[in-house]
Amino acid sequence: MIFTLGRYFLRRYVVTTLWFLVGVTSIIYLIDFSETTGRFAGLTGYSLPGVLYLTALRLPLILQQTIPFVALFVGMTTLIALNRKSELVVARAAGISVWQFMMPFIVGALMVGLVTTLVINPLAAWGQSQALNIESTWREASNRRKETTAVPWLRQISGKDDVVIGGRTVLENGTLITDAVLIHFDSDGRIILRQDARSAKLKDGYWLLTDVTETRPGEVPTRLATAKVSTNLKQEFVQQRLAQPETVAFYDLSQKIAVARSFGVSTKALETQFHSLLSLPFLLVAMTLIAATVSLKFSRFNQSRSVILGGILSGFVLYVVTTLVKAFGSSGVVPPFVAAWVPVVVAMALGATILLHQEDG
């Protein structure tokens, strides 16, 4: 009987999750489409099919960020619906404890977390990378400079050349920088040359600059179609240095971390992202336990809406704390493992403790 009841509860949870995902996806798509249209309407490459495609590419990344809230609302909706139909009351009368009939919801949350980590995240990484390529192409075609994702500055010292490199966007796994700026210094730290290029492509032993404007102190700027700047940077190093954790799929994070360590590049952001994705299924379990603390006795004790609101606020606080601590882990303030796992473990323990107090006294 418990197995049959568990399958029924799990099916209800999965169906409710699918309906929530359809609704949330539709809302996200419409909002992001409106925002994207406003941002790119004036660019030369703009087109309605292009914006529809660009919005679809960005959709998995935004959806991934909403999954914890989806788990919270799905848990609350499903449990309240079961309570109002007295199905949980019948389960209790049959001698099934809260931990037994909560197990299907916990399993469902783990399943949603695994799908998010193993399926949605790789799609989000790929989609974000493609979206950046399209955005860069449109900006390049319109020859306009608007704010976009900042690129970390690189410094290379090759022989007597001391060059700092920056730009607007980074593409092709870190080997192509658009709207690149290269500032050359002499041995005394004075600026001797500035190169502004439409793009900088890392080749074997040099940067290939296109559409370059060279400016030297006290001289008139000169324009060049192409220019080469020697470098001792390897493509693998630049890829790790400029890689954004959001554009790296879960399956590639371990390799990226190992390669970055071999080049002496900080791996805090990548490690935090890796542990965050590993802990995501358990974060959804914590959200489900929070939902249970405010939903299980809703019909029996006629709890007010303020109690439900308290559950929503608790889930929101947990999400904010998780995001904040993740930022600390990415910056190296706290170890990445601690930043990703401690909030989740604490939230699960608190949820289980509250349920024990409510059900077992």
mmCIF file of C-alpha atoms in Angstrom:
data_model
loop_
_atom_site.group_PDB
_atom_site.id
_atom_site.type_symbol
_atom_site.label_atom_id
_atom_site.label_comp_id
_atom_site.label_asym_id
_atom_site.label_seq_id
_atom_site.Cartn_x
_atom_site.Cartn_y
_atom_site.Cartn_z
ATOM 1 C CA MET A 1 0.000 0.000 0.000
ATOM 2 C CA ILE A 2 2.778 2.412 0.879
ATOM 3 C CA PHE A 3 4.464 1.755 -2.481
ATOM 4 C CA THR A 4 1.222 2.417 -4.387
ATOM 5 C CA LEU A 5 0.514 5.568 -2.370
ATOM 6 C CA GLY A 6 4.084 6.730 -2.909
ATOM 7 C CA ARG A 7 3.743 6.362 -6.674
ATOM 8 C CA TYR A 8 0.497 8.333 -6.582
ATOM 9 C CA PHE A 9 2.052 11.183 -4.566
ATOM 10 C CA LEU A 10 5.125 11.207 -6.807
ATOM 11 C CA ARG A 11 2.942 11.363 -9.911
ATOM 12 C CA ARG A 12 1.007 14.293 -8.452
ATOM 13 C CA TYR A 13 4.287 16.048 -7.645
ATOM 14 C CA VAL A 14 5.726 15.500 -11.127
ATOM 15 C CA VAL A 15 2.543 16.671 -12.894
ATOM 16 C CA THR A 16 2.375 19.799 -10.750
ATOM 17 C CA THR A 17 6.062 20.477 -11.427
ATOM 18 C CA LEU A 18 5.528 20.204 -15.187
ATOM 19 C CA TRP A 19 2.619 22.642 -15.073
ATOM 20 C CA PHE A 20 4.665 25.102 -13.007
ATOM 21 C CA LEU A 21 7.595 24.801 -15.408
ATOM 22 C CA VAL A 22 5.340 25.476 -18.393
ATOM 23 C CA GLY A 23 3.906 28.564 -16.700
ATOM 24 C CA VAL A 24 7.240 29.888 -15.436
ATOM 25 C CA THR A 25 8.938 29.248 -18.792
ATOM 26 C CA SER A 26 6.204 31.137 -20.639
ATOM 27 C CA ILE A 27 6.427 34.112 -18.281
ATOM 28 C CA ILE A 28 10.227 34.200 -18.448
ATOM 29 C CA TYR A 29 10.188 34.009 -22.235
ATOM 30 C CA LEU A 30 7.719 36.873 -22.594
ATOM 31 C CA ILE A 31 9.533 39.123 -20.112
ATOM 32 C CA ASP A 32 12.995 38.412 -21.529
ATOM 33 C CA PHE A 33 11.709 38.827 -25.101
ATOM 34 C CA SER A 34 10.340 42.263 -24.219
ATOM 35 C CA GLU A 35 13.581 43.267 -22.484
ATOM 36 C CA THR A 36 15.775 41.915 -25.291
ATOM 37 C CA THR A 37 13.721 43.697 -27.931
ATOM 38 C CA GLY A 38 14.209 46.997 -26.133
ATOM 39 C CA ARG A 39 17.968 46.473 -25.855
ATOM 40 C CA PHE A 40 18.678 45.445 -29.448
ATOM 41 C CA ALA A 41 15.947 47.144 -31.475
ATOM 42 C CA GLY A 42 18.390 49.788 -32.758
ATOM 43 C CA LEU A 43 21.130 47.399 -33.855
ATOM 44 C CA THR A 44 21.785 46.635 -37.516
ATOM 45 C CA GLY A 45 21.442 42.862 -37.183
ATOM 46 C CA TYR A 46 18.161 43.085 -35.303
ATOM 47 C CA SER A 47 15.265 40.982 -36.586
ATOM 48 C CA LEU A 48 12.178 39.496 -34.976
ATOM 49 C CA PRO A 49 13.169 35.851 -35.683
ATOM 50 C CA GLY A 50 16.646 36.640 -34.369
ATOM 51 C CA VAL A 51 15.297 38.044 -31.096
ATOM 52 C CA LEU A 52 12.963 35.072 -30.702
ATOM 53 C CA TYR A 53 15.930 32.734 -31.162
ATOM 54 C CA LEU A 54 18.179 34.782 -28.863
ATOM 55 C CA THR A 55 15.522 34.746 -26.127
ATOM 56 C CA ALA A 56 15.153 30.972 -26.486
ATOM 57 C CA LEU A 57 18.924 30.578 -26.081
ATOM 58 C CA ARG A 58 18.907 32.603 -22.857
ATOM 59 C CA LEU A 59 15.844 30.835 -21.465
ATOM 60 C CA PRO A 60 17.576 27.791 -19.841
ATOM 61 C CA LEU A 61 19.974 30.000 -17.859
ATOM 62 C CA ILE A 62 17.146 32.111 -16.415
ATOM 63 C CA LEU A 63 14.985 29.037 -15.814
ATOM 64 C CA GLN A 64 17.824 27.386 -13.896
ATOM 65 C CA GLN A 65 17.867 30.301 -11.473
ATOM 66 C CA THR A 66 14.125 29.947 -10.757
ATOM 67 C CA ILE A 67 14.152 26.198 -10.053
ATOM 68 C CA PRO A 68 14.491 26.577 -6.231
ATOM 69 C CA PHE A 69 11.353 28.726 -6.132
ATOM 70 C CA VAL A 70 9.563 26.286 -8.435
ATOM 71 C CA ALA A 71 10.372 23.476 -5.972
ATOM 72 C CA LEU A 72 9.047 25.567 -3.068
ATOM 73 C CA PHE A 73 5.746 26.449 -4.740
ATOM 74 C CA VAL A 74 5.253 22.961 -6.175
ATOM 75 C CA GLY A 75 5.696 21.429 -2.727
ATOM 76 C CA MET A 76 3.258 23.866 -1.119
ATOM 77 C CA THR A 77 0.663 23.550 -3.909
ATOM 78 C CA THR A 78 0.729 19.758 -3.985
ATOM 79 C CA LEU A 79 0.532 19.312 -0.214
ATOM 80 C CA ILE A 80 -2.240 21.879 0.203
ATOM 81 C CA ALA A 81 -4.249 20.225 -2.589
ATOM 82 C CA LEU A 82 -3.838 16.799 -0.987
ATOM 83 C CA ASN A 83 -4.837 18.187 2.394
ATOM 84 C CA ARG A 84 -7.953 19.898 1.108
ATOM 85 C CA LYS A 85 -9.109 16.621 -0.427
ATOM 86 C CA SER A 86 -8.423 14.870 2.920
ATOM 87 C CA GLU A 87 -5.982 12.483 1.200
ATOM 88 C CA LEU A 88 -3.272 13.174 3.760
ATOM 89 C CA VAL A 89 -5.811 12.699 6.546
ATOM 90 C CA VAL A 90 -6.654 9.248 5.165
ATOM 91 C CA ALA A 91 -2.940 8.438 4.888
ATOM 92 C CA ARG A 92 -2.421 9.387 8.527
ATOM 93 C CA ALA A 93 -5.448 7.333 9.567
ATOM 94 C CA ALA A 94 -3.929 4.313 7.804
ATOM 95 C CA GLY A 95 -0.888 4.620 10.069
ATOM 96 C CA ILE A 96 1.466 6.222 7.531
ATOM 97 C CA SER A 97 3.807 8.713 9.176
ATOM 98 C CA VAL A 98 4.665 12.115 7.780
ATOM 99 C CA TRP A 99 8.150 10.886 6.856
ATOM 100 C CA GLN A 100 6.699 8.031 4.794
ATOM 101 C CA PHE A 101 4.329 10.109 2.708
ATOM 102 C CA MET A 102 6.877 12.930 2.409
ATOM 103 C CA MET A 103 9.425 10.562 0.869
ATOM 104 C CA PRO A 104 7.870 10.740 -2.666
ATOM 105 C CA PHE A 105 8.087 14.550 -2.554
ATOM 106 C CA ILE A 106 11.722 14.391 -1.456
ATOM 107 C CA VAL A 107 12.473 11.924 -4.255
ATOM 108 C CA GLY A 108 10.668 14.203 -6.700
ATOM 109 C CA ALA A 109 12.731 17.200 -5.557
ATOM 110 C CA LEU A 110 15.939 15.192 -5.987
ATOM 111 C CA MET A 111 14.837 14.187 -9.506
ATOM 112 C CA VAL A 112 14.119 17.800 -10.471
ATOM 113 C CA GLY A 113 17.513 18.850 -9.063
ATOM 114 C CA LEU A 114 19.335 16.136 -11.022
ATOM 115 C CA VAL A 115 17.559 17.096 -14.249
ATOM 116 C CA THR A 116 18.498 20.732 -13.642
ATOM 117 C CA THR A 117 22.153 19.889 -13.017
ATOM 118 C CA LEU A 118 22.591 17.283 -15.744
ATOM 119 C CA VAL A 119 20.299 18.625 -18.489
ATOM 120 C CA ILE A 120 19.226 22.232 -17.998
ATOM 121 C CA ASN A 121 22.665 23.477 -16.901
ATOM 122 C CA PRO A 122 24.538 22.197 -20.002
ATOM 123 C CA LEU A 123 21.781 23.689 -22.169
ATOM 124 C CA ALA A 124 22.101 26.968 -20.258
ATOM 125 C CA ALA A 125 25.888 27.050 -20.722
ATOM 126 C CA TRP A 126 25.616 26.341 -24.443
ATOM 127 C CA GLY A 127 22.751 28.785 -24.918
ATOM 128 C CA GLN A 128 24.522 31.596 -23.073
ATOM 129 C CA SER A 129 27.650 31.102 -25.170
ATOM 130 C CA GLN A 130 25.632 31.203 -28.406
ATOM 131 C CA ALA A 131 23.671 34.234 -27.204
ATOM 132 C CA LEU A 132 26.904 36.146 -26.531
ATOM 133 C CA ASN A 133 28.105 35.329 -30.047
ATOM 134 C CA ILE A 134 24.891 36.639 -31.599
ATOM 135 C CA GLU A 135 24.928 39.759 -29.445
ATOM 136 C CA SER A 136 28.528 40.483 -30.394
ATOM 137 C CA THR A 137 27.725 40.011 -34.108
ATOM 138 C CA TRP A 138 24.848 42.463 -33.922
ATOM 139 C CA ARG A 139 26.896 45.066 -32.096
ATOM 140 C CA GLU A 140 29.757 44.626 -34.502
ATOM 141 C CA ALA A 141 27.445 45.058 -37.493
ATOM 142 C CA SER A 142 25.954 48.247 -36.062
ATOM 143 C CA ASN A 143 29.384 49.593 -35.047
ATOM 144 C CA ARG A 144 27.986 50.822 -31.754
ATOM 145 C CA ARG A 145 29.418 50.426 -28.282
ATOM 146 C CA LYS A 146 26.980 49.719 -25.544
ATOM 147 C CA GLU A 147 27.522 48.283 -22.128
ATOM 148 C CA THR A 148 27.836 44.533 -21.987
ATOM 149 C CA THR A 149 29.542 41.909 -19.880
ATOM 150 C CA ALA A 150 32.887 43.190 -18.619
ATOM 151 C CA VAL A 151 35.957 41.195 -19.548
ATOM 152 C CA PRO A 152 38.671 40.689 -16.916
ATOM 153 C CA TRP A 153 41.901 42.517 -17.720
ATOM 154 C CA LEU A 154 44.874 40.376 -18.668
ATOM 155 C CA ARG A 155 48.501 41.329 -18.240
ATOM 156 C CA GLN A 156 51.209 39.722 -20.314
ATOM 157 C CA ILE A 157 54.955 40.267 -20.000
ATOM 158 C CA SER A 158 56.847 38.908 -22.980
ATOM 159 C CA GLY A 159 60.487 39.926 -23.056
ATOM 160 C CA LYS A 160 60.545 43.708 -22.771
ATOM 161 C CA ASP A 161 56.884 44.050 -23.704
ATOM 162 C CA ASP A 162 54.476 44.753 -20.855
ATOM 163 C CA VAL A 163 50.892 44.806 -22.126
ATOM 164 C CA VAL A 164 47.519 44.987 -20.398
ATOM 165 C CA ILE A 165 44.611 43.615 -22.440
ATOM 166 C CA GLY A 166 40.892 44.206 -21.927
ATOM 167 C CA GLY A 167 37.709 44.435 -23.950
ATOM 168 C CA ARG A 168 33.927 44.367 -24.081
ATOM 169 C CA THR A 169 33.024 40.723 -24.605
ATOM 170 C CA VAL A 170 34.886 37.431 -24.748
ATOM 171 C CA LEU A 171 33.932 34.764 -27.286
ATOM 172 C CA GLU A 172 35.123 31.405 -28.619
ATOM 173 C CA ASN A 173 36.074 30.054 -25.196
ATOM 174 C CA GLY A 174 38.189 33.085 -24.362
ATOM 175 C CA THR A 175 40.321 33.287 -27.516
ATOM 176 C CA LEU A 176 38.416 36.172 -29.149
ATOM 177 C CA ILE A 177 37.938 39.572 -27.512
ATOM 178 C CA THR A 178 35.718 42.172 -29.140
ATOM 179 C CA ASP A 179 36.283 45.935 -28.787
ATOM 180 C CA ALA A 180 39.722 45.084 -27.451
ATOM 181 C CA VAL A 181 42.026 47.597 -25.744
ATOM 182 C CA LEU A 182 45.764 46.927 -25.437
ATOM 183 C CA ILE A 183 47.898 49.292 -23.343
ATOM 184 C CA HIS A 184 51.688 48.998 -23.664
ATOM 185 C CA PHE A 185 54.077 50.095 -20.900
ATOM 186 C CA ASP A 186 57.817 50.738 -20.884
ATOM 187 C CA SER A 187 60.241 49.509 -18.243
ATOM 188 C CA ASP A 188 59.441 52.529 -16.043
ATOM 189 C CA GLY A 189 55.720 51.845 -16.080
ATOM 190 C CA ARG A 190 54.827 54.696 -18.465
ATOM 191 C CA ILE A 191 52.259 54.224 -21.209
ATOM 192 C CA ILE A 192 53.947 54.215 -24.614
ATOM 193 C CA LEU A 193 51.170 52.906 -26.839
ATOM 194 C CA ARG A 194 47.437 52.256 -26.789
ATOM 195 C CA GLN A 195 45.790 50.025 -29.376
ATOM 196 C CA ASP A 196 42.016 49.998 -29.820
ATOM 197 C CA ALA A 197 40.878 47.125 -32.035
ATOM 198 C CA ARG A 198 37.523 45.858 -33.224
ATOM 199 C CA SER A 199 38.658 42.377 -32.231
ATOM 200 C CA ALA A 200 41.693 40.567 -30.883
ATOM 201 C CA LYS A 201 42.102 36.901 -31.829
ATOM 202 C CA LEU A 202 44.643 34.787 -29.969
ATOM 203 C CA LYS A 203 46.799 32.851 -32.409
ATOM 204 C CA ASP A 204 49.885 30.717 -31.855
ATOM 205 C CA GLY A 205 52.352 33.179 -30.312
ATOM 206 C CA TYR A 206 50.561 36.441 -31.100
ATOM 207 C CA TRP A 207 47.335 38.425 -30.902
ATOM 208 C CA LEU A 208 45.840 39.277 -34.301
ATOM 209 C CA LEU A 209 44.162 42.672 -34.120
ATOM 210 C CA THR A 210 41.670 43.908 -36.729
ATOM 211 C CA ASP A 211 40.582 47.484 -37.463
ATOM 212 C CA VAL A 212 43.201 48.978 -35.145
ATOM 213 C CA THR A 213 43.689 52.552 -33.929
ATOM 214 C CA GLU A 214 47.158 53.159 -32.461
ATOM 215 C CA THR A 215 47.722 56.125 -30.167
ATOM 216 C CA ARG A 216 51.151 57.223 -28.891
ATOM 217 C CA PRO A 217 51.801 60.105 -26.478
ATOM 218 C CA GLY A 218 52.213 63.353 -28.413
ATOM 219 C CA GLU A 219 51.443 61.804 -31.812
ATOM 220 C CA VAL A 220 48.454 61.710 -34.104
ATOM 221 C CA PRO A 221 46.507 58.412 -33.912
ATOM 222 C CA THR A 222 47.026 56.064 -36.847
ATOM 223 C CA ARG A 223 44.629 53.498 -38.344
ATOM 224 C CA LEU A 224 45.694 50.008 -39.396
ATOM 225 C CA ALA A 225 43.667 47.218 -40.980
ATOM 226 C CA THR A 226 45.487 44.572 -38.933
ATOM 227 C CA ALA A 227 48.297 44.372 -36.409
ATOM 228 C CA LYS A 228 50.123 41.675 -34.506
ATOM 229 C CA VAL A 229 51.163 41.750 -30.863
ATOM 230 C CA SER A 230 53.484 38.985 -29.746
ATOM 231 C CA THR A 231 52.461 37.011 -26.681
ATOM 232 C CA ASN A 232 53.632 34.099 -24.610
ATOM 233 C CA LEU A 233 50.098 33.325 -23.435
ATOM 234 C CA LYS A 234 48.704 29.929 -24.359
ATOM 235 C CA GLN A 235 45.144 29.500 -25.548
ATOM 236 C CA GLU A 236 44.386 27.121 -22.687
ATOM 237 C CA PHE A 237 45.529 29.717 -20.148
ATOM 238 C CA VAL A 238 43.398 32.480 -21.658
ATOM 239 C CA GLN A 239 40.389 30.173 -21.861
ATOM 240 C CA GLN A 240 40.642 29.423 -18.140
ATOM 241 C CA ARG A 241 41.400 33.026 -17.186
ATOM 242 C CA LEU A 242 38.428 34.465 -19.053
ATOM 243 C CA ALA A 243 35.962 31.608 -18.638
ATOM 244 C CA GLN A 244 32.699 32.619 -16.971
ATOM 245 C CA PRO A 245 31.327 29.863 -14.691
ATOM 246 C CA GLU A 246 27.813 30.327 -16.114
ATOM 247 C CA THR A 247 29.048 29.434 -19.619
ATOM 248 C CA VAL A 248 30.750 26.203 -18.506
ATOM 249 C CA ALA A 249 28.615 23.067 -18.513
ATOM 250 C CA PHE A 250 28.527 20.870 -15.414
ATOM 251 C CA TYR A 251 30.290 18.036 -17.270
ATOM 252 C CA ASP A 252 33.226 20.320 -18.167
ATOM 253 C CA LEU A 253 33.731 22.013 -14.809
ATOM 254 C CA SER A 254 36.076 19.379 -13.354
ATOM 255 C CA GLN A 255 38.342 19.548 -16.393
ATOM 256 C CA LYS A 256 38.261 23.354 -16.401
ATOM 257 C CA ILE A 257 39.231 23.436 -12.726
ATOM 258 C CA ALA A 258 42.134 21.030 -13.275
ATOM 259 C CA VAL A 259 43.459 22.995 -16.265
ATOM 260 C CA ALA A 260 43.084 26.319 -14.446
ATOM 261 C CA ARG A 261 45.057 24.987 -11.492
ATOM 262 C CA SER A 262 47.835 23.836 -13.806
ATOM 263 C CA PHE A 263 48.191 27.424 -15.059
ATOM 264 C CA GLY A 264 48.016 28.928 -11.597
ATOM 265 C CA VAL A 265 44.673 30.642 -12.299
ATOM 266 C CA SER A 266 42.232 31.091 -9.410
ATOM 267 C CA THR A 267 39.558 28.399 -9.490
ATOM 268 C CA LYS A 268 37.345 29.738 -6.686
ATOM 269 C CA ALA A 269 34.486 30.780 -8.991
ATOM 270 C CA LEU A 270 34.559 27.522 -10.954
ATOM 271 C CA GLU A 271 34.744 25.411 -7.787
ATOM 272 C CA THR A 272 31.853 27.319 -6.227
ATOM 273 C CA GLN A 273 29.780 26.777 -9.360
ATOM 274 C CA PHE A 274 30.638 23.067 -9.358
ATOM 275 C CA HIS A 275 29.646 22.556 -5.715
ATOM 276 C CA SER A 276 26.530 24.688 -6.155
ATOM 277 C CA LEU A 277 25.352 22.421 -8.959
ATOM 278 C CA LEU A 278 26.166 19.340 -6.884
ATOM 279 C CA SER A 279 24.212 20.684 -3.922
ATOM 280 C CA LEU A 280 21.244 21.893 -6.007
ATOM 281 C CA PRO A 281 19.170 18.672 -5.600
ATOM 282 C CA PHE A 282 19.556 18.942 -1.825
ATOM 283 C CA LEU A 283 18.650 22.640 -1.948
ATOM 284 C CA LEU A 284 15.379 21.605 -3.597
ATOM 285 C CA VAL A 285 14.869 19.040 -0.820
ATOM 286 C CA ALA A 286 15.347 21.841 1.719
ATOM 287 C CA MET A 287 12.770 23.934 -0.156
ATOM 288 C CA THR A 288 10.356 20.968 -0.074
ATOM 289 C CA LEU A 289 10.816 20.535 3.676
ATOM 290 C CA ILE A 290 10.147 24.251 4.167
ATOM 291 C CA ALA A 291 6.979 23.855 2.095
ATOM 292 C CA ALA A 292 5.913 20.913 4.268
ATOM 293 C CA THR A 293 6.313 22.859 7.514
ATOM 294 C CA VAL A 294 3.636 25.360 6.434
ATOM 295 C CA SER A 295 1.375 23.099 4.341
ATOM 296 C CA LEU A 296 0.870 19.754 6.043
ATOM 297 C CA LYS A 297 -1.592 20.989 8.664
ATOM 298 C CA PHE A 298 -3.193 23.724 6.619
ATOM 299 C CA SER A 299 -6.697 22.195 6.382
ATOM 300 C CA ARG A 300 -6.762 20.561 9.791
ATOM 301 C CA PHE A 301 -5.965 23.673 11.775
ATOM 302 C CA ASN A 302 -7.216 26.332 9.330
ATOM 303 C CA GLN A 303 -3.907 28.142 9.260
ATOM 304 C CA SER A 304 -4.039 31.704 8.009
ATOM 305 C CA ARG A 305 -2.489 32.991 4.833
ATOM 306 C CA SER A 306 0.235 34.607 6.910
ATOM 307 C CA VAL A 307 1.631 31.140 7.660
ATOM 308 C CA ILE A 308 1.852 30.351 3.947
ATOM 309 C CA LEU A 309 3.447 33.745 3.378
ATOM 310 C CA GLY A 310 5.942 32.873 6.094
ATOM 311 C CA GLY A 311 6.915 29.743 4.173
ATOM 312 C CA ILE A 312 7.408 31.756 0.991
ATOM 313 C CA LEU A 313 9.527 34.312 2.833
ATOM 314 C CA SER A 314 11.581 31.517 4.429
ATOM 315 C CA GLY A 315 12.291 30.033 1.011
ATOM 316 C CA PHE A 316 13.201 33.454 -0.352
ATOM 317 C CA VAL A 317 15.566 34.105 2.564
ATOM 318 C CA LEU A 318 17.201 30.710 2.000
ATOM 319 C CA TYR A 319 17.706 31.511 -1.696
ATOM 320 C CA VAL A 320 19.180 34.945 -0.926
ATOM 321 C CA VAL A 321 21.524 33.529 1.704
ATOM 322 C CA THR A 322 22.623 30.764 -0.678
ATOM 323 C CA THR A 323 23.322 33.282 -3.447
ATOM 324 C CA LEU A 324 25.168 35.627 -1.079
ATOM 325 C CA VAL A 325 27.373 32.890 0.356
ATOM 326 C CA LYS A 326 28.029 31.643 -3.186
ATOM 327 C CA ALA A 327 29.363 35.108 -4.048
ATOM 328 C CA PHE A 328 31.650 34.893 -1.007
ATOM 329 C CA GLY A 329 32.895 31.527 -2.243
ATOM 330 C CA SER A 330 33.548 32.847 -5.758
ATOM 331 C CA SER A 331 35.604 35.720 -4.371
ATOM 332 C CA GLY A 332 37.593 33.433 -2.057
ATOM 333 C CA VAL A 333 36.257 34.853 1.216
ATOM 334 C CA VAL A 334 35.080 31.388 2.256
ATOM 335 C CA PRO A 335 36.017 27.976 0.818
ATOM 336 C CA PRO A 336 33.827 27.025 -2.182
ATOM 337 C CA PHE A 337 32.754 23.747 -0.566
ATOM 338 C CA VAL A 338 31.577 25.555 2.557
ATOM 339 C CA ALA A 339 29.856 28.287 0.539
ATOM 340 C CA ALA A 340 27.821 25.779 -1.461
ATOM 341 C CA TRP A 341 26.962 23.144 1.128
ATOM 342 C CA VAL A 342 26.596 24.811 4.538
ATOM 343 C CA PRO A 343 23.419 26.835 3.767
ATOM 344 C CA VAL A 344 21.797 23.768 2.192
ATOM 345 C CA VAL A 345 22.661 21.438 5.080
ATOM 346 C CA VAL A 346 21.519 23.984 7.668
ATOM 347 C CA ALA A 347 18.223 24.546 5.827
ATOM 348 C CA MET A 348 17.564 20.797 5.572
ATOM 349 C CA ALA A 349 18.315 20.331 9.261
ATOM 350 C CA LEU A 350 16.009 23.194 10.252
ATOM 351 C CA GLY A 351 13.194 21.914 8.053
ATOM 352 C CA ALA A 352 13.500 18.394 9.457
ATOM 353 C CA THR A 353 13.640 19.745 13.019
ATOM 354 C CA ILE A 354 10.475 21.809 12.565
ATOM 355 C CA LEU A 355 8.658 18.815 11.077
ATOM 356 C CA LEU A 356 9.770 16.629 13.984
ATOM 357 C CA HIS A 357 8.493 19.216 16.439
ATOM 358 C CA GLN A 358 5.140 19.566 14.637
ATOM 359 C CA GLU A 359 4.484 15.878 14.061
ATOM 360 C CA ASP A 360 6.228 14.070 16.903
ATOM 361 C CA GLY A 361 6.189 16.759 19.604
#
